[in-house]
Amino acid sequence: MEILIRDSAEIGCILGAKIIARVVREKPDAVLGLATGRTPLRLYQELIRLHRDEGLDFSRVTTFNLDEYIGFAGTHVQSYRYFMRENFFRHINIDPQRTHVPDGTATNLHAECRGYEQRILDAGGIDIQLLGLGRNGHIGFNEPTGSLRSRTWIKILSEQTLRDNSAVFGSFEAMPKHALTMGIGTILDARRCLLLAFGPAKVRAVEHMVEGPLAAICPGSALQLHPRATVILDENSSAGLHYADHYRWVDSHKLDWQRNG
Ligand code: GLP
């Protein structure tokens, strides 16, 4: 795991955008794995700016989102499809046909999960998967104790996750309690993973993910198995790390070709 600690979430998001922009410049038909949540919003804004000011071209890019609430159509304002359209897709020159989000309204949800896996394979696999981190260590909607080898599946959301996300819903009761999500095995198949976690609420999850044992109780710890996982933190979210000085040391002694941005 490559741990990059930056002074603020703002700087971390700019770096994350730079990493994704480089992937798109080097491979114009890249396949991006995308995430929702508050964390990557600033990163998307920066990618939109790079598109507008520097001509970053998304016309041949394909995207796959991590997850979607069950029961919400893409027109629902709380659906992740809607989130992606409003916060990213409609501001760049991406072909909407190439943007994939699991369909939470599919009549056969198991078939939708299998089909989603197949569509990722047909696209050639994910070049870089963007991830946030739940307060309980979840990635995508893979809640604690879910199989570390899971593929796209149906998950029951934990009470803590629902409470954490209820602020944007306005009411806990109105929230769907189930979601479709790429599995941890699906995420680990991406050629590169880029996880962002900022703020004091993520301290414990970050500590368990980076320095805890590899364990299903902290799904994010599965990234320890990934050969190319980059984790961007800020001072707040990294406050519980025992080896923070070591990560900073490694970061400041990188060879030129190892630098991210
Ligand atoms: C949600 C999403 C995750 C996201 C996480 C953190 O439940 N399914 O993909 O990473 O919560 O959200 P936030 O970035 O708002 O803290």
mmCIF file of C-alpha atoms and ligand atoms in Angstrom:
data_model
loop_
_atom_site.group_PDB
_atom_site.id
_atom_site.type_symbol
_atom_site.label_atom_id
_atom_site.label_comp_id
_atom_site.label_asym_id
_atom_site.label_seq_id
_atom_site.Cartn_x
_atom_site.Cartn_y
_atom_site.Cartn_z
ATOM 1 C CA MET A 1 0.000 0.000 0.000
ATOM 2 C CA GLU A 2 1.266 3.427 -0.893
ATOM 3 C CA ILE A 3 0.230 5.892 1.829
ATOM 4 C CA LEU A 4 0.235 9.571 0.898
ATOM 5 C CA ILE A 5 -0.498 12.008 3.727
ATOM 6 C CA ARG A 6 -1.359 15.536 2.641
ATOM 7 C CA ASP A 7 -2.081 18.679 4.664
ATOM 8 C CA SER A 8 -5.747 18.836 3.712
ATOM 9 C CA ALA A 9 -8.564 17.046 1.921
ATOM 10 C CA GLU A 10 -8.412 19.773 -0.724
ATOM 11 C CA ILE A 11 -4.788 18.982 -1.576
ATOM 12 C CA GLY A 12 -5.514 15.249 -1.403
ATOM 13 C CA CYS A 13 -8.381 15.560 -3.882
ATOM 14 C CA ILE A 14 -6.278 17.593 -6.319
ATOM 15 C CA LEU A 15 -3.620 14.872 -6.167
ATOM 16 C CA GLY A 16 -6.245 12.163 -6.702
ATOM 17 C CA ALA A 17 -7.562 14.007 -9.752
ATOM 18 C CA LYS A 18 -4.038 14.322 -11.098
ATOM 19 C CA ILE A 19 -3.510 10.570 -10.793
ATOM 20 C CA ILE A 20 -6.759 9.806 -12.650
ATOM 21 C CA ALA A 21 -6.056 12.471 -15.277
ATOM 22 C CA ARG A 22 -2.699 10.885 -15.971
ATOM 23 C CA VAL A 23 -4.329 7.484 -16.507
ATOM 24 C CA VAL A 24 -6.765 9.067 -19.005
ATOM 25 C CA ARG A 25 -4.000 10.933 -20.840
ATOM 26 C CA GLU A 26 -1.846 7.824 -21.138
ATOM 27 C CA LYS A 27 -4.796 5.626 -22.134
ATOM 28 C CA PRO A 28 -7.603 7.649 -23.756
ATOM 29 C CA ASP A 29 -9.938 4.631 -23.711
ATOM 30 C CA ALA A 30 -9.268 3.920 -20.026
ATOM 31 C CA VAL A 31 -11.847 2.160 -17.875
ATOM 32 C CA LEU A 32 -12.417 4.073 -14.632
ATOM 33 C CA GLY A 33 -14.047 2.635 -11.526
ATOM 34 C CA LEU A 34 -15.873 5.464 -9.754
ATOM 35 C CA ALA A 35 -17.244 6.131 -6.280
ATOM 36 C CA THR A 36 -19.904 8.314 -4.723
ATOM 37 C CA GLY A 37 -20.063 9.938 -1.272
ATOM 38 C CA ARG A 38 -18.902 13.323 -0.022
ATOM 39 C CA THR A 39 -15.206 12.450 -0.191
ATOM 40 C CA PRO A 40 -14.614 12.395 -3.980
ATOM 41 C CA LEU A 41 -16.738 15.475 -4.778
ATOM 42 C CA ARG A 42 -13.759 17.840 -4.842
ATOM 43 C CA LEU A 43 -11.819 15.351 -6.972
ATOM 44 C CA TYR A 44 -14.625 15.334 -9.556
ATOM 45 C CA GLN A 45 -14.658 19.135 -9.562
ATOM 46 C CA GLU A 46 -10.961 19.139 -10.331
ATOM 47 C CA LEU A 47 -11.377 16.620 -13.171
ATOM 48 C CA ILE A 48 -14.150 18.838 -14.579
ATOM 49 C CA ARG A 49 -11.767 21.801 -14.396
ATOM 50 C CA LEU A 50 -9.041 19.829 -16.165
ATOM 51 C CA HIS A 51 -11.534 18.945 -18.888
ATOM 52 C CA ARG A 52 -12.654 22.571 -19.272
ATOM 53 C CA ASP A 53 -9.300 24.343 -18.960
ATOM 54 C CA GLU A 54 -6.828 21.770 -20.219
ATOM 55 C CA GLY A 55 -8.914 19.705 -22.616
ATOM 56 C CA LEU A 56 -8.807 16.463 -20.627
ATOM 57 C CA ASP A 57 -10.736 14.198 -22.996
ATOM 58 C CA PHE A 58 -13.259 11.674 -21.696
ATOM 59 C CA SER A 59 -14.855 10.886 -25.058
ATOM 60 C CA ARG A 60 -13.421 7.342 -25.184
ATOM 61 C CA VAL A 61 -13.443 6.652 -21.441
ATOM 62 C CA THR A 62 -15.711 3.979 -19.923
ATOM 63 C CA THR A 63 -16.814 4.080 -16.279
ATOM 64 C CA PHE A 64 -18.200 1.601 -13.770
ATOM 65 C CA ASN A 65 -19.569 2.815 -10.454
ATOM 66 C CA LEU A 66 -19.103 0.783 -7.322
ATOM 67 C CA ASP A 67 -22.670 0.612 -6.096
ATOM 68 C CA GLU A 68 -26.313 1.655 -6.139
ATOM 69 C CA TYR A 69 -29.267 1.588 -3.756
ATOM 70 C CA ILE A 70 -31.843 -1.101 -4.461
ATOM 71 C CA GLY A 71 -35.202 0.303 -5.521
ATOM 72 C CA PHE A 72 -33.979 3.667 -6.796
ATOM 73 C CA ALA A 73 -34.224 4.456 -10.505
ATOM 74 C CA GLY A 74 -31.534 6.673 -12.020
ATOM 75 C CA THR A 75 -33.958 9.597 -11.961
ATOM 76 C CA HIS A 76 -34.283 9.472 -8.156
ATOM 77 C CA VAL A 77 -32.339 12.364 -6.639
ATOM 78 C CA GLN A 78 -30.771 10.077 -4.031
ATOM 79 C CA SER A 79 -29.677 7.424 -6.521
ATOM 80 C CA TYR A 80 -25.993 7.117 -7.243
ATOM 81 C CA ARG A 81 -26.717 7.282 -10.985
ATOM 82 C CA TYR A 82 -28.224 10.737 -10.385
ATOM 83 C CA PHE A 83 -25.282 11.726 -8.165
ATOM 84 C CA MET A 84 -22.814 10.822 -10.887
ATOM 85 C CA ARG A 85 -24.719 12.639 -13.611
ATOM 86 C CA GLU A 86 -25.092 15.806 -11.557
ATOM 87 C CA ASN A 87 -21.632 15.898 -10.024
ATOM 88 C CA PHE A 88 -19.516 14.634 -12.889
ATOM 89 C CA PHE A 89 -20.859 13.181 -16.127
ATOM 90 C CA ARG A 90 -22.914 16.122 -17.346
ATOM 91 C CA HIS A 91 -19.926 18.451 -16.973
ATOM 92 C CA ILE A 92 -17.524 16.455 -19.150
ATOM 93 C CA ASN A 93 -17.560 15.029 -22.677
ATOM 94 C CA ILE A 94 -18.230 11.430 -21.695
ATOM 95 C CA ASP A 95 -20.580 9.259 -23.772
ATOM 96 C CA PRO A 96 -23.472 8.405 -21.388
ATOM 97 C CA GLN A 97 -23.639 4.947 -23.009
ATOM 98 C CA ARG A 98 -20.208 4.224 -21.599
ATOM 99 C CA THR A 99 -21.158 5.085 -18.013
ATOM 100 C CA HIS A 100 -22.254 2.098 -15.961
ATOM 101 C CA VAL A 101 -23.961 2.068 -12.572
ATOM 102 C CA PRO A 102 -25.587 -1.117 -11.214
ATOM 103 C CA ASP A 103 -29.348 -1.059 -11.841
ATOM 104 C CA GLY A 104 -31.053 -1.093 -8.451
ATOM 105 C CA THR A 105 -34.454 -1.484 -10.095
ATOM 106 C CA ALA A 106 -33.643 -4.622 -12.124
ATOM 107 C CA THR A 107 -36.376 -7.246 -11.769
ATOM 108 C CA ASN A 108 -33.749 -9.947 -11.409
ATOM 109 C CA LEU A 109 -31.077 -8.444 -9.162
ATOM 110 C CA HIS A 110 -28.890 -11.564 -9.200
ATOM 111 C CA ALA A 111 -28.806 -11.456 -12.993
ATOM 112 C CA GLU A 112 -27.961 -7.746 -12.808
ATOM 113 C CA CYS A 113 -24.990 -8.565 -10.538
ATOM 114 C CA ARG A 114 -23.712 -11.259 -12.904
ATOM 115 C CA GLY A 115 -24.281 -8.974 -15.885
ATOM 116 C CA TYR A 116 -22.349 -6.147 -14.218
ATOM 117 C CA GLU A 117 -19.341 -8.415 -13.721
ATOM 118 C CA GLN A 118 -19.564 -9.459 -17.361
ATOM 119 C CA ARG A 119 -19.759 -5.860 -18.585
ATOM 120 C CA ILE A 120 -16.574 -5.033 -16.641
ATOM 121 C CA LEU A 121 -14.830 -8.016 -18.240
ATOM 122 C CA ASP A 122 -16.110 -7.095 -21.713
ATOM 123 C CA ALA A 123 -14.705 -3.584 -21.272
ATOM 124 C CA GLY A 124 -11.270 -5.082 -20.583
ATOM 125 C CA GLY A 125 -11.269 -4.683 -16.784
ATOM 126 C CA ILE A 126 -10.916 -1.555 -14.661
ATOM 127 C CA ASP A 127 -7.698 0.440 -15.022
ATOM 128 C CA ILE A 128 -8.100 2.452 -11.840
ATOM 129 C CA GLN A 129 -10.748 2.110 -9.142
ATOM 130 C CA LEU A 130 -11.559 5.153 -7.038
ATOM 131 C CA LEU A 131 -12.758 4.362 -3.498
ATOM 132 C CA GLY A 132 -13.938 6.100 -0.374
ATOM 133 C CA LEU A 133 -13.963 4.501 3.060
ATOM 134 C CA GLY A 134 -16.919 4.037 5.381
ATOM 135 C CA ARG A 135 -16.514 4.851 9.064
ATOM 136 C CA ASN A 136 -16.818 1.126 9.737
ATOM 137 C CA GLY A 137 -14.155 0.303 7.148
ATOM 138 C CA HIS A 138 -16.512 -0.510 4.268
ATOM 139 C CA ILE A 139 -15.532 -0.057 0.636
ATOM 140 C CA GLY A 140 -18.266 0.228 -1.962
ATOM 141 C CA PHE A 141 -21.124 -1.091 0.133
ATOM 142 C CA ASN A 142 -19.162 -4.114 1.369
ATOM 143 C CA GLU A 143 -19.976 -4.009 5.033
ATOM 144 C CA PRO A 144 -17.883 -5.671 7.783
ATOM 145 C CA THR A 145 -17.621 -9.497 7.608
ATOM 146 C CA GLY A 146 -18.539 -9.687 3.910
ATOM 147 C CA SER A 147 -16.387 -12.144 1.984
ATOM 148 C CA LEU A 148 -13.018 -10.810 0.880
ATOM 149 C CA ARG A 149 -13.473 -12.699 -2.400
ATOM 150 C CA SER A 150 -16.998 -11.482 -3.140
ATOM 151 C CA ARG A 151 -18.157 -10.457 -6.605
ATOM 152 C CA THR A 152 -20.897 -7.914 -7.386
ATOM 153 C CA TRP A 153 -23.715 -8.750 -5.001
ATOM 154 C CA ILE A 154 -26.654 -7.626 -2.890
ATOM 155 C CA LYS A 155 -25.783 -6.253 0.543
ATOM 156 C CA ILE A 156 -27.793 -5.291 3.589
ATOM 157 C CA LEU A 157 -26.518 -1.940 4.811
ATOM 158 C CA SER A 158 -25.359 -1.650 8.393
ATOM 159 C CA GLU A 159 -27.163 0.661 10.762
ATOM 160 C CA GLN A 160 -24.048 2.789 11.143
ATOM 161 C CA THR A 161 -23.692 3.247 7.378
ATOM 162 C CA LEU A 162 -27.343 4.228 7.118
ATOM 163 C CA ARG A 163 -26.985 6.745 9.950
ATOM 164 C CA ASP A 164 -23.779 8.166 8.403
ATOM 165 C CA ASN A 165 -25.492 8.658 5.045
ATOM 166 C CA SER A 166 -28.842 9.758 6.451
ATOM 167 C CA ALA A 167 -27.767 13.421 6.546
ATOM 168 C CA VAL A 168 -28.140 13.647 2.763
ATOM 169 C CA PHE A 169 -31.487 11.823 2.880
ATOM 170 C CA GLY A 170 -33.055 13.926 5.580
ATOM 171 C CA SER A 171 -34.614 10.889 7.208
ATOM 172 C CA PHE A 172 -33.321 7.488 8.279
ATOM 173 C CA GLU A 173 -36.671 5.812 7.581
ATOM 174 C CA ALA A 174 -36.700 6.981 3.952
ATOM 175 C CA MET A 175 -33.412 5.234 3.203
ATOM 176 C CA PRO A 176 -33.197 1.988 1.261
ATOM 177 C CA LYS A 177 -31.646 -0.665 3.488
ATOM 178 C CA HIS A 178 -30.160 -2.689 0.611
ATOM 179 C CA ALA A 179 -27.726 -2.021 -2.184
ATOM 180 C CA LEU A 180 -25.953 -3.619 -5.127
ATOM 181 C CA THR A 181 -22.204 -3.313 -4.873
ATOM 182 C CA MET A 182 -19.104 -4.563 -6.610
ATOM 183 C CA GLY A 183 -17.649 -7.248 -4.376
ATOM 184 C CA ILE A 184 -14.251 -7.000 -2.740
ATOM 185 C CA GLY A 185 -12.922 -9.519 -5.264
ATOM 186 C CA THR A 186 -14.236 -7.293 -8.067
ATOM 187 C CA ILE A 187 -12.478 -4.267 -6.570
ATOM 188 C CA LEU A 188 -9.206 -6.161 -6.121
ATOM 189 C CA ASP A 189 -9.258 -7.103 -9.823
ATOM 190 C CA ALA A 190 -8.831 -3.440 -10.813
ATOM 191 C CA ARG A 191 -5.305 -2.844 -12.104
ATOM 192 C CA ARG A 192 -4.925 0.003 -9.651
ATOM 193 C CA CYS A 193 -6.879 1.186 -6.596
ATOM 194 C CA LEU A 194 -7.016 4.762 -5.317
ATOM 195 C CA LEU A 195 -8.700 5.267 -1.953
ATOM 196 C CA LEU A 196 -9.369 8.658 -0.376
ATOM 197 C CA ALA A 197 -10.243 9.129 3.300
ATOM 198 C CA PHE A 198 -10.320 12.468 5.065
ATOM 199 C CA GLY A 199 -11.378 13.918 8.371
ATOM 200 C CA PRO A 200 -11.399 12.781 11.998
ATOM 201 C CA ALA A 201 -14.410 10.478 11.528
ATOM 202 C CA LYS A 202 -12.261 8.112 9.457
ATOM 203 C CA VAL A 203 -9.334 7.746 11.926
ATOM 204 C CA ARG A 204 -10.239 4.295 13.216
ATOM 205 C CA ALA A 205 -11.199 2.888 9.832
ATOM 206 C CA VAL A 206 -7.922 4.158 8.340
ATOM 207 C CA GLU A 207 -5.913 2.662 11.186
ATOM 208 C CA HIS A 208 -7.544 -0.750 10.726
ATOM 209 C CA MET A 209 -7.310 -0.639 6.952
ATOM 210 C CA VAL A 210 -3.634 0.293 6.807
ATOM 211 C CA GLU A 211 -2.100 -1.201 9.943
ATOM 212 C CA GLY A 212 -4.644 -3.700 11.192
ATOM 213 C CA PRO A 213 -4.729 -7.346 10.207
ATOM 214 C CA LEU A 214 -6.205 -8.350 6.869
ATOM 215 C CA ALA A 215 -9.701 -9.145 8.053
ATOM 216 C CA ALA A 216 -13.263 -9.156 6.725
ATOM 217 C CA ILE A 217 -14.283 -7.103 9.764
ATOM 218 C CA CYS A 218 -12.517 -4.207 8.001
ATOM 219 C CA PRO A 219 -13.258 -4.638 4.270
ATOM 220 C CA GLY A 220 -10.822 -1.833 3.371
ATOM 221 C CA SER A 221 -7.961 -3.956 4.741
ATOM 222 C CA ALA A 222 -8.368 -6.149 1.635
ATOM 223 C CA LEU A 223 -6.398 -3.459 -0.195
ATOM 224 C CA GLN A 224 -3.334 -4.810 1.621
ATOM 225 C CA LEU A 225 -3.521 -7.638 -0.926
ATOM 226 C CA HIS A 226 -3.555 -5.321 -3.910
ATOM 227 C CA PRO A 227 -0.243 -4.915 -5.769
ATOM 228 C CA ARG A 228 -0.958 -1.292 -6.638
ATOM 229 C CA ALA A 229 -3.099 0.452 -4.048
ATOM 230 C CA THR A 230 -2.646 4.145 -3.281
ATOM 231 C CA VAL A 231 -4.275 5.649 -0.183
ATOM 232 C CA ILE A 232 -4.542 9.434 0.115
ATOM 233 C CA LEU A 233 -5.154 10.794 3.620
ATOM 234 C CA ASP A 234 -5.144 14.150 5.342
ATOM 235 C CA GLU A 235 -3.647 15.048 8.711
ATOM 236 C CA ASN A 236 -6.952 14.279 10.472
ATOM 237 C CA SER A 237 -7.644 10.840 9.036
ATOM 238 C CA SER A 238 -4.016 9.729 9.474
ATOM 239 C CA ALA A 239 -3.833 10.787 13.138
ATOM 240 C CA GLY A 240 -4.154 7.212 14.453
ATOM 241 C CA LEU A 241 -1.403 5.672 12.290
ATOM 242 C CA HIS A 242 1.590 4.339 14.217
ATOM 243 C CA TYR A 243 3.948 4.457 11.250
ATOM 244 C CA ALA A 244 2.946 7.833 9.788
ATOM 245 C CA ASP A 245 6.564 9.012 9.898
ATOM 246 C CA HIS A 246 7.617 5.988 7.882
ATOM 247 C CA TYR A 247 4.960 6.719 5.207
ATOM 248 C CA ARG A 248 6.144 10.327 5.008
ATOM 249 C CA TRP A 249 9.754 9.156 4.758
ATOM 250 C CA VAL A 250 8.969 6.777 1.903
ATOM 251 C CA ASP A 251 6.926 9.486 0.174
ATOM 252 C CA SER A 252 9.787 11.969 0.325
ATOM 253 C CA HIS A 253 12.397 9.503 -0.966
ATOM 254 C CA LYS A 254 10.632 8.314 -4.081
ATOM 255 C CA LEU A 255 12.474 7.995 -7.345
ATOM 256 C CA ASP A 256 11.195 10.314 -10.066
ATOM 257 C CA TRP A 257 9.223 7.617 -11.863
ATOM 258 C CA GLN A 258 7.547 6.614 -8.600
ATOM 259 C CA ARG A 259 6.039 10.040 -7.986
ATOM 260 C CA ASN A 260 2.353 10.537 -8.492
ATOM 261 C CA GLY A 261 2.017 14.197 -9.058
HETATM 262 C C1 GLP B 1 -21.057 5.288 1.105
HETATM 263 C C2 GLP B 1 -20.586 4.710 -0.244
HETATM 264 C C3 GLP B 1 -19.119 4.465 -0.226
HETATM 265 C C4 GLP B 1 -18.432 5.689 0.346
HETATM 266 C C5 GLP B 1 -18.735 5.803 1.810
HETATM 267 C C6 GLP B 1 -18.111 7.011 2.474
HETATM 268 O O1 GLP B 1 -21.777 4.396 1.866
HETATM 269 N N1 GLP B 1 -21.256 3.534 -0.667
HETATM 270 O O2 GLP B 1 -18.677 4.177 -1.551
HETATM 271 O O3 GLP B 1 -17.048 5.563 0.188
HETATM 272 O O4 GLP B 1 -20.117 5.754 2.039
HETATM 273 O O5 GLP B 1 -18.878 8.145 2.252
HETATM 274 P P1 GLP B 1 -18.348 9.619 2.464
HETATM 275 O O6 GLP B 1 -17.341 9.853 1.407
HETATM 276 O O7 GLP B 1 -19.556 10.470 2.274
HETATM 277 O O8 GLP B 1 -17.770 9.682 3.825
#
